[in-house]
Coordinates of C-alpha atoms and ligand atoms in Angstrom, one line a residue:
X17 CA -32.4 119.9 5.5
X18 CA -33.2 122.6 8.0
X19 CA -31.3 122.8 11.5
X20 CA -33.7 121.1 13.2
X21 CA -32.6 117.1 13.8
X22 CA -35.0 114.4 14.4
X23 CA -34.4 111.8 17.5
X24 CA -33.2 108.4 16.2
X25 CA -35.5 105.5 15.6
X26 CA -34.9 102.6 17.9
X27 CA -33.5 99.6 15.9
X28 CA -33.7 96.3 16.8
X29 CA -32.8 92.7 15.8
X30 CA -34.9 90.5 13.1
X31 CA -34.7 87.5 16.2
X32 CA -37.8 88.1 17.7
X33 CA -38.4 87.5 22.0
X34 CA -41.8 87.4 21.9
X35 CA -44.0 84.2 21.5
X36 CA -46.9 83.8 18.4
X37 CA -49.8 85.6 19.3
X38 CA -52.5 83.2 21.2
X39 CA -55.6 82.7 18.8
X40 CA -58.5 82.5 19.8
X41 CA -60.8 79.5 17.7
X42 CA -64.2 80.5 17.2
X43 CA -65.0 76.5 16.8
X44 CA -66.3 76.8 13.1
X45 CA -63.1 75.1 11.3
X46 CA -64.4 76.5 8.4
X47 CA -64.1 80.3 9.7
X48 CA -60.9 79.2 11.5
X49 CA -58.9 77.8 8.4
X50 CA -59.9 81.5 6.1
X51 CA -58.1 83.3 9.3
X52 CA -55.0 81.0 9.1
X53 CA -56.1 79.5 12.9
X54 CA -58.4 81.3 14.3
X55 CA -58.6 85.3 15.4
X56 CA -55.3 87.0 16.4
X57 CA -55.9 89.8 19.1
X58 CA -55.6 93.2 18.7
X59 CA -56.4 92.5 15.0
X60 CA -57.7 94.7 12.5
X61 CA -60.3 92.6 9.9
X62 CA -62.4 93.3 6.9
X63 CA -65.0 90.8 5.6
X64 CA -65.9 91.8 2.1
X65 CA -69.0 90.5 -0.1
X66 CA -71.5 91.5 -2.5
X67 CA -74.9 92.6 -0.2
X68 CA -77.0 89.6 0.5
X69 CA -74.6 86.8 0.3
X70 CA -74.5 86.0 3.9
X71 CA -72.4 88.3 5.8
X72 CA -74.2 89.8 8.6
X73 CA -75.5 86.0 8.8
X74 CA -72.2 84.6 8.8
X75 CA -70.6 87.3 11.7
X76 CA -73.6 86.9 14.2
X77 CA -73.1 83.0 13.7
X78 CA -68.7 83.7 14.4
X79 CA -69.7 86.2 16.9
X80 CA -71.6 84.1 19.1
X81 CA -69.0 81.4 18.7
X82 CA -66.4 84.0 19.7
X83 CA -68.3 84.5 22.6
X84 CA -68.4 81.1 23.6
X85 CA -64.8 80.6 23.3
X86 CA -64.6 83.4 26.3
X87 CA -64.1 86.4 24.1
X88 CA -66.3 89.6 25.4
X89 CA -67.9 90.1 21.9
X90 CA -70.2 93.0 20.7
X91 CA -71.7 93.8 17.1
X92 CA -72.9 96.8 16.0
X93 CA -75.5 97.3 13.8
X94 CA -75.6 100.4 11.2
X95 CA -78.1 98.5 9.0
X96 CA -80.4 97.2 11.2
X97 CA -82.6 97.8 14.7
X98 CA -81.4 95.2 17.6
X99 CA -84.7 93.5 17.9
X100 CA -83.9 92.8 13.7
X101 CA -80.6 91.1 14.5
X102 CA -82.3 89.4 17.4
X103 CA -84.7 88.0 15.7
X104 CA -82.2 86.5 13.1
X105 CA -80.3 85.4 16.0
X106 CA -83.3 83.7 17.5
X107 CA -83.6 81.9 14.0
X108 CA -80.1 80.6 13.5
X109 CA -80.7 79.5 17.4
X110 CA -78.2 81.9 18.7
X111 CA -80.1 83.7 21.5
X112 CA -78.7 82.1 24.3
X113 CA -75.5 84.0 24.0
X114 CA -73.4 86.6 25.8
X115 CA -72.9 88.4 22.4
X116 CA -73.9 92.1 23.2
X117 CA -76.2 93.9 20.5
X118 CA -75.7 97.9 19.6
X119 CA -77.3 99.7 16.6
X120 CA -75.6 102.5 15.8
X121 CA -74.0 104.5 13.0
X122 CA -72.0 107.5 14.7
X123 CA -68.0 106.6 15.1
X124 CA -68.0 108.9 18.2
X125 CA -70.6 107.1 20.3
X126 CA -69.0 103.9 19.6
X127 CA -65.9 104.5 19.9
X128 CA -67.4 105.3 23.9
X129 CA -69.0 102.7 24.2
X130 CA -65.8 100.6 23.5
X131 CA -63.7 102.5 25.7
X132 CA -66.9 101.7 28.3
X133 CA -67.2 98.4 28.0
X134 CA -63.9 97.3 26.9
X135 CA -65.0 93.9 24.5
X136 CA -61.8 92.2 23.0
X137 CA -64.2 91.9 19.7
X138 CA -66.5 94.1 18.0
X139 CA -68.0 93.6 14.9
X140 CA -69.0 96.4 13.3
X141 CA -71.8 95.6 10.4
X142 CA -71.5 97.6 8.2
X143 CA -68.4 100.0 7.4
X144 CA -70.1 101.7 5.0
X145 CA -73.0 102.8 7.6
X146 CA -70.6 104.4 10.1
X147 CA -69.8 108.0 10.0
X148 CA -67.4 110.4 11.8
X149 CA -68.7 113.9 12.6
X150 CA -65.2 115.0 11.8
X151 CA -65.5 114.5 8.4
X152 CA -67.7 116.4 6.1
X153 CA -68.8 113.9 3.5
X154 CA -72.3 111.6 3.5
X155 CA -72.2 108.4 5.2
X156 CA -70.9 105.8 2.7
X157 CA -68.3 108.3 0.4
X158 CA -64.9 107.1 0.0
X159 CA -64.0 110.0 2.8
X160 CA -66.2 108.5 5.6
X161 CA -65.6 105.0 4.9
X162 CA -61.6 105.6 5.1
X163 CA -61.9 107.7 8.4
X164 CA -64.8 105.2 10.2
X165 CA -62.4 102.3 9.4
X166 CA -58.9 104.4 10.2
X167 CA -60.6 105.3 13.6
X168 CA -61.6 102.1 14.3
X169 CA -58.8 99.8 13.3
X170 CA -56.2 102.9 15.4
X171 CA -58.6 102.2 18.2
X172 CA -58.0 98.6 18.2
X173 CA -53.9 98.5 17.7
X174 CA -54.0 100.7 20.8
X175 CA -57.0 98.8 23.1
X176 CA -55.3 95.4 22.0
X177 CA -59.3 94.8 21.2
X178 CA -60.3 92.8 17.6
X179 CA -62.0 94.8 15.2
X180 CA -64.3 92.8 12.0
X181 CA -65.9 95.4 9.9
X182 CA -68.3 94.1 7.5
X183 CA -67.8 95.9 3.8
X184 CA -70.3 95.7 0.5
X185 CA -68.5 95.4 -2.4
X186 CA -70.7 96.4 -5.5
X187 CA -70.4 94.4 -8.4
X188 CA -69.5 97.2 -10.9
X189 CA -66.4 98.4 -8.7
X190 CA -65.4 99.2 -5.5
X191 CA -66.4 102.9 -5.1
X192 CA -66.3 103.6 -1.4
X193 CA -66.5 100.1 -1.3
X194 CA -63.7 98.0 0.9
X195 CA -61.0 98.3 -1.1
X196 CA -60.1 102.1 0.1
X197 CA -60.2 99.9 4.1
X198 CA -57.9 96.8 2.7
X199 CA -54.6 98.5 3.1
X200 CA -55.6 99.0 6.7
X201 CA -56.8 96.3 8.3
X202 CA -54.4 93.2 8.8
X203 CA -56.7 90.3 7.1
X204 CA -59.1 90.5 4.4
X205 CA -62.1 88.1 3.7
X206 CA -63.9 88.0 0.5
X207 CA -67.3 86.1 0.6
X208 CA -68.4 85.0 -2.4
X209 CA -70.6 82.8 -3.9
X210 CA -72.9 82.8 -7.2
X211 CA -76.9 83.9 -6.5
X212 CA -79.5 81.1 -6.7
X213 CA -76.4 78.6 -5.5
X214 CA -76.1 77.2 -1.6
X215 CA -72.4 77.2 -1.7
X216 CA -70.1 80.5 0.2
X217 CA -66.8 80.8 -0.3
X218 CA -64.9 82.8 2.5
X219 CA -61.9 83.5 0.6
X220 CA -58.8 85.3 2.2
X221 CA -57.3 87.5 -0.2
X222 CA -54.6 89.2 2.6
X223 CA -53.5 87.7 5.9
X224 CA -50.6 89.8 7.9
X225 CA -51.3 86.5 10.2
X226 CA -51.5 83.4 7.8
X227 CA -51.4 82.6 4.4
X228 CA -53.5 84.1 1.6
X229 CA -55.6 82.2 -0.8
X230 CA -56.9 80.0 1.9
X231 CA -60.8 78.8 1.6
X232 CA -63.9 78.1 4.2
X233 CA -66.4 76.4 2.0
X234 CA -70.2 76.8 3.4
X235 CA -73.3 76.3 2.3
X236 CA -76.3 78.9 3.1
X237 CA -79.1 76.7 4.6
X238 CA -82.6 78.0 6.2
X239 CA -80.9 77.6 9.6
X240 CA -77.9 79.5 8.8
X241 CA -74.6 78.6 7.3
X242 CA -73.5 75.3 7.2
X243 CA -69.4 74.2 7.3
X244 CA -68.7 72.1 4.5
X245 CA -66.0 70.0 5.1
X246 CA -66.0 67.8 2.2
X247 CA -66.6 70.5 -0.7
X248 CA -65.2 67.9 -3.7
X249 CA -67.8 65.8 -2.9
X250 CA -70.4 68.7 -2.8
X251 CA -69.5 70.2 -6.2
X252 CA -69.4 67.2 -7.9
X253 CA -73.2 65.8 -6.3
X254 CA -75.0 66.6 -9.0
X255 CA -72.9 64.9 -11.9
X256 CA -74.6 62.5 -13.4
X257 CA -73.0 59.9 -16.4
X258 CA -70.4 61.5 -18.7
X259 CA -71.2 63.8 -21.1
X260 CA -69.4 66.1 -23.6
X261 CA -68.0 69.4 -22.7
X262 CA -67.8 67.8 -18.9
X263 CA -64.4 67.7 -17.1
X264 CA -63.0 67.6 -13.9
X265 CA -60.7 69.7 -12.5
X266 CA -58.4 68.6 -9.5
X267 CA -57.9 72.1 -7.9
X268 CA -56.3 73.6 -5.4
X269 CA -57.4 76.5 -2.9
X270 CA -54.5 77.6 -0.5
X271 CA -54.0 74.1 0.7
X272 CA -57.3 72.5 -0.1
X273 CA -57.7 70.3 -2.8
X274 CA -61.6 70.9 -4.3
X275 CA -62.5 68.8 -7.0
X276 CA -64.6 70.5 -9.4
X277 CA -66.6 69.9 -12.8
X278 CA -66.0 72.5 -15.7
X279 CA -69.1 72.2 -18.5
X280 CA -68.5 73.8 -21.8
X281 CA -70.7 73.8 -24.5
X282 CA -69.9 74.6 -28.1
X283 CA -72.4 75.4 -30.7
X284 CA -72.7 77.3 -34.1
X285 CA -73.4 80.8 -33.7
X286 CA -76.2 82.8 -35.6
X287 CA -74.4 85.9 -34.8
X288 CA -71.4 87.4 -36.8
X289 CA -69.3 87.7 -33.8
X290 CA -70.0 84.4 -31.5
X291 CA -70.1 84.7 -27.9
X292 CA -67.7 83.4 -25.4
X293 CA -69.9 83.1 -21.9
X294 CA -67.8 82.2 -18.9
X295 CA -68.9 81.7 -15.7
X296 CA -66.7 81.1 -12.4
X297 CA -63.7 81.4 -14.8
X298 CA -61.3 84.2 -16.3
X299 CA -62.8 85.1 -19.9
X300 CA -59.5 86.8 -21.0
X301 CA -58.1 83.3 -19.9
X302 CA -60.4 82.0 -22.2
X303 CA -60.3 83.2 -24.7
X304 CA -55.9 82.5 -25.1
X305 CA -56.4 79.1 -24.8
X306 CA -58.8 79.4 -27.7
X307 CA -56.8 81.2 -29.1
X308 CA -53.7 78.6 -28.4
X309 CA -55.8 75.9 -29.7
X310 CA -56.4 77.4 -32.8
X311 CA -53.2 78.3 -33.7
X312 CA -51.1 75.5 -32.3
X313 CA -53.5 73.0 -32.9
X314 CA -54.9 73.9 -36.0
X315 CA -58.5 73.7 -34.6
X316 CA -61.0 76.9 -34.9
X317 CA -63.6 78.0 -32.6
X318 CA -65.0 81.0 -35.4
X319 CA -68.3 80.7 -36.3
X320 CA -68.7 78.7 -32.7
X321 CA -70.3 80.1 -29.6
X322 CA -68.7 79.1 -26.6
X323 CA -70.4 78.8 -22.9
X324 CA -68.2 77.9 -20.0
X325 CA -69.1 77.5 -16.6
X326 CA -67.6 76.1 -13.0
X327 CA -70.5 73.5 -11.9
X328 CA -71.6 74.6 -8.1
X329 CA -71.0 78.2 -8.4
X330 CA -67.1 78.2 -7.5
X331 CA -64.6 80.9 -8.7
X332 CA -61.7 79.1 -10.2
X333 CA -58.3 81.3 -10.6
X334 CA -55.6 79.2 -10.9
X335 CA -53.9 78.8 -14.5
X336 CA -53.8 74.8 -13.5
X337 CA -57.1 74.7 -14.8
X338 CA -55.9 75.6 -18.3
X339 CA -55.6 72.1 -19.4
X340 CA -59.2 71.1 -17.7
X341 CA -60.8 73.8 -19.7
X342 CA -59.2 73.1 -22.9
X343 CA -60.8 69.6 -22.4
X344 CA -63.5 70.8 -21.6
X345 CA -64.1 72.8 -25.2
X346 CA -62.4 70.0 -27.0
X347 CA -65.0 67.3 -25.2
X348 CA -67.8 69.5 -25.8
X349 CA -66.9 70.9 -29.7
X350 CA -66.1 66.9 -30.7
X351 CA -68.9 65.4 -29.1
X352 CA -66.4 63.2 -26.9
X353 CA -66.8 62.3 -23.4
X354 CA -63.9 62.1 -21.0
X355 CA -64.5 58.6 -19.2
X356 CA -65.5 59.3 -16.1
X357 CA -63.6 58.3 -13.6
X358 CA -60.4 60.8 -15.2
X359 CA -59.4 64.2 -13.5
X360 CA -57.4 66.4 -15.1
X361 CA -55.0 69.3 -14.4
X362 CA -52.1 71.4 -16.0
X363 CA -51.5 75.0 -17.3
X364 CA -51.4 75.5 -20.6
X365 CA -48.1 78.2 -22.1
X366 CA -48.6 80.5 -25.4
X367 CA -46.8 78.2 -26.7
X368 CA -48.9 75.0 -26.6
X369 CA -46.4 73.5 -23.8
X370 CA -47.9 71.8 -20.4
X371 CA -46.4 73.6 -17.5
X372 CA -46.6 71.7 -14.1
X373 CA -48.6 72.8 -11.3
X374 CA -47.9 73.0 -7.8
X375 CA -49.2 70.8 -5.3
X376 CA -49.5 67.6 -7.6
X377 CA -49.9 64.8 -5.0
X378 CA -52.3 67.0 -2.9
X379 CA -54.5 67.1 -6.0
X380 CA -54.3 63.3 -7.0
X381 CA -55.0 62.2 -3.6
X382 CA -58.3 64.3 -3.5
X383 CA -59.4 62.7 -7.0
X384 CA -58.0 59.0 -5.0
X385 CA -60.5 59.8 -2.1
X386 CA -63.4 60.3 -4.3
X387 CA -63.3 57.5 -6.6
X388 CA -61.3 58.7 -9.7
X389 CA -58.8 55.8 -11.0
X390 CA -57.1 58.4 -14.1
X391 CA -55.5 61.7 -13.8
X392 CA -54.6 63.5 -17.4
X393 CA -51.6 65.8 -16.3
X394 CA -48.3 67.4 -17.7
X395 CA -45.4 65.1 -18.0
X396 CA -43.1 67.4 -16.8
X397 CA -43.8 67.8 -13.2
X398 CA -42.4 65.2 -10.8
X399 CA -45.0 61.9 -10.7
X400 CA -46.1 62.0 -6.5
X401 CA -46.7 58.5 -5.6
X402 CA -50.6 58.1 -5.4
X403 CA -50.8 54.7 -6.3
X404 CA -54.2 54.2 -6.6
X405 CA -54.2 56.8 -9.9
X406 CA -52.8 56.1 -13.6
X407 CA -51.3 59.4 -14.5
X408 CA -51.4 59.8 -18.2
X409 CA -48.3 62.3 -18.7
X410 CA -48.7 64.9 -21.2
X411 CA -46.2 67.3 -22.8
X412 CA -48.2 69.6 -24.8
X413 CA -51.9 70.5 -26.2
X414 CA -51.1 68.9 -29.6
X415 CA -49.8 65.8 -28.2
X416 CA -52.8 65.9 -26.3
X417 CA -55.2 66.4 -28.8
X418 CA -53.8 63.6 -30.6
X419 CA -54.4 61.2 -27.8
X420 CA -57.4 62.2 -26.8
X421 CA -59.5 63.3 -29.1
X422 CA -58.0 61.8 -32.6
X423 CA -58.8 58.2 -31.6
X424 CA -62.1 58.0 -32.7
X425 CA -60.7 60.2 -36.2
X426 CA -63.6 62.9 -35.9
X427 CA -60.4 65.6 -34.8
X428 CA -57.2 65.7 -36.8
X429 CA -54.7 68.5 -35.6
X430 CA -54.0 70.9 -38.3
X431 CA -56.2 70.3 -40.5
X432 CA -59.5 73.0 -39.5
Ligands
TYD523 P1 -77.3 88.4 5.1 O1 -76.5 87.8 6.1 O2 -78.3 89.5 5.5 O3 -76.4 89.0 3.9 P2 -75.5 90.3 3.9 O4 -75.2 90.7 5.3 O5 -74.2 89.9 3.2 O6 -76.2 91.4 3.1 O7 -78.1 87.2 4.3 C1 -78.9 87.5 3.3 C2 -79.6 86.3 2.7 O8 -79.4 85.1 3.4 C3 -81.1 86.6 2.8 O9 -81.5 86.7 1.4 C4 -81.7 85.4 3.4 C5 -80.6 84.4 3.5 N1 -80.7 83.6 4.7 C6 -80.8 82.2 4.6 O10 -81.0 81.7 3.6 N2 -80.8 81.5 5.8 C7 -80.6 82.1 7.0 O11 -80.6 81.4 8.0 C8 -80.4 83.5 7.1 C9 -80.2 84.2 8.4 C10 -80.4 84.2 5.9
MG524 MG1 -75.9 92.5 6.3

């Protein structure tokens, strides 16, 4: 250490004096719920998504919202001319709105205008369009997205004003994508949803202000988006009667229950290595609970290609699903149905044990509202009192199996 001594940092107790910070609601529950109850001030956000999905449509829609609930809101445009977002605005029926409309891509000149007009909101659409003339790089590199958003969110903390920025996230990686702003800002939004579906997810994936994991459902109509409140009842529209390889899953998103249907099919391959297609699900999760059915069960999926895929375009993360997909490939590789009025849940261990999940009554009171009368779920967990559903308890895969799919003697476990 050299002689020179640093001033002591001010400590203080963990009690804190100061009440939650007032939210402001921008009305769209949907919207509200993904930021934990609505938009904290002085906060720093990022709303992530592959281009096209709906985000610049999404943030006029919140911003004007915003506005209505009293907040002096402006959005900035690096992508498009005013009369551009206007016109969109004039489609989603938005015109008649205090919102303020910029388009501009230099830091410096709105950062003045900020300090001008002093807005408790900006959106700024998108990061990757904004550049600072301190910083050498091209518009878009990893250097000018990390400055733009460290000037902007610094700018914020110390107007007390909200900052969205609007990221792209490229499907390959994140080069100067978002990721290099997520460490800054205090909430983080991913907007997701598959191409040629209706359904959006905003999904928070980091919330200084609320908890993570937490879903708005919407659906992109030619009006704009749509709230969904009801998405169980969305995702599972288009079943039709049972048939093999169909199951479905009683999920949960942060504190949502969504109801979903997982398809498999399983055919013999032509290839010498058989595919394994999944969509909307983890293909390294996959492929161990293949890999677990073969060799606790006894039953082989070589010389089988496997297609998977999360009906409605949903992104399904949890491990609870395990026992959902596994009935799934035993449904569809047997040529069984699962009646249909059954959901089913339950994570699945290396060892061919059922693990309980989390959120258990939550999940059979979903499957109650919507009509399901049987619920096929690990034994272990403790039974929540939903009436209405006959929970079929089960221990592990090859007790399962048994049940399930030996009844009708096409499947006996063991012998591939
Ligand atoms: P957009 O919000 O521009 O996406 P992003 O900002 O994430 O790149 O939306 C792009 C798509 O949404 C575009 O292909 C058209 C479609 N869309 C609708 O279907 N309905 C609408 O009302 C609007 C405004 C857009
Ligand atoms: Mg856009």
């Amino acid at each position: 250490m050299g002689a020179k001594r640093g001033s002591a940092v001010k400590l203080s107790g963990m009690k804190s004096t100061e009440a939650p910070p007032e939210r402001t609601k921008s009305g769209i529950i949907e919207l509200d719920r993904a930021l934990g109850g609505g938009l904290v001030p002085a906060s720093a956000l990022l709303v992530g998504g592959d281009p096209g999905i709906g985000k610049s449509t999404l943030l006029l829609q919140a911003a004007a919202k915003f506005a209505q609930a009293g907040l002096k809101t402006i959005y900035i445009s690096g992508e498009e001319a005013s009369e551009q977002v206007r016109m969109r605005a004039a489609r989603l029926g938005l015109s008649d709105t205090s919102v303020q409309l910029g388009a501009e891509t230099n830091l410096r000149n709105i950062l003045t205008t900020l300090e001008e007009e002093k807005p408790q909101l900006v959106i700024i659409d998108s990061i990757q369009t904004m550049w600072a003339d301190t910083v050498e790089s091209a518009p878009g590199s990893v250097s000018q997205v990390r400055a733009a958003a460290h000037e902007l969110t610094r700018f914020a903390k110390r107007r007390g004003l909200s900052v969205i920025l609007v990221g792209h996230v490229t499907k390959d990686g994140q080069i100067a994508g978002p990721r290099v702003v997520e460490h800054m800002v205090d909430t983080v939004l991913y907007f997701e949803g598959e191409r040629g579906h209706q359904f959006r997810i905003l999904r928070a994936v980091k919330n200084r202000f609320g908890a993570a994991d937490e879903i708005g459902v919407f659906e992109m109509t030619g009006q704009g988006l749509a709230e969904v409140s009801n998405p169980s009842e969305l995702f599972l529209a288009d079943r039709g009667t049972p048939t093999p390889g169909s199951v479905v899953f009683a999920g949960v998103e942060g504190t949502r229950p969504v109801l979903v249907e997982f398809q498999a099919l399983v055919a013999p391959t032509p290839h010498s290595q058989p595919r394994r297609s999944v969509v909307g699900w983890d293909s390294a999760r996959l492929a161990m609970i293949l890999a677990v059915l073969e060799a606790r069960c006894g039953i082989p999926f070589s010389g089988l290609d496997v297609y998977l895929n999360v009906a409605g375009g949903l992104k399904i993360s949890e491990p609870a699903a395990d026992l959902a997909v596994a009935s799934a490939l035993l449904s569809a590789r047997e040529d069984i149905s699962l009646p249909a009025d059954t959901v089913v849940y339950g994570e699945i261990s290396l060892s061919g044990a059922l693990r309980p999940v989390s959120q258990a009554e939550n999940r059979l009171k979903e499957a109650q509202k919507l009509g399901f009368t049987r619920a096929l779920a690990p034994s272990n967990a403790k039974q929540p009192a939903v009436t209405d559903i006959q929970v079929t308890q089960i221990a592990d895969l090859v007790s399962f199996v048994e049940e399930q799919f030996c009844a009708e003697k096409r499947l006996h476990v063991g012998d591939a």
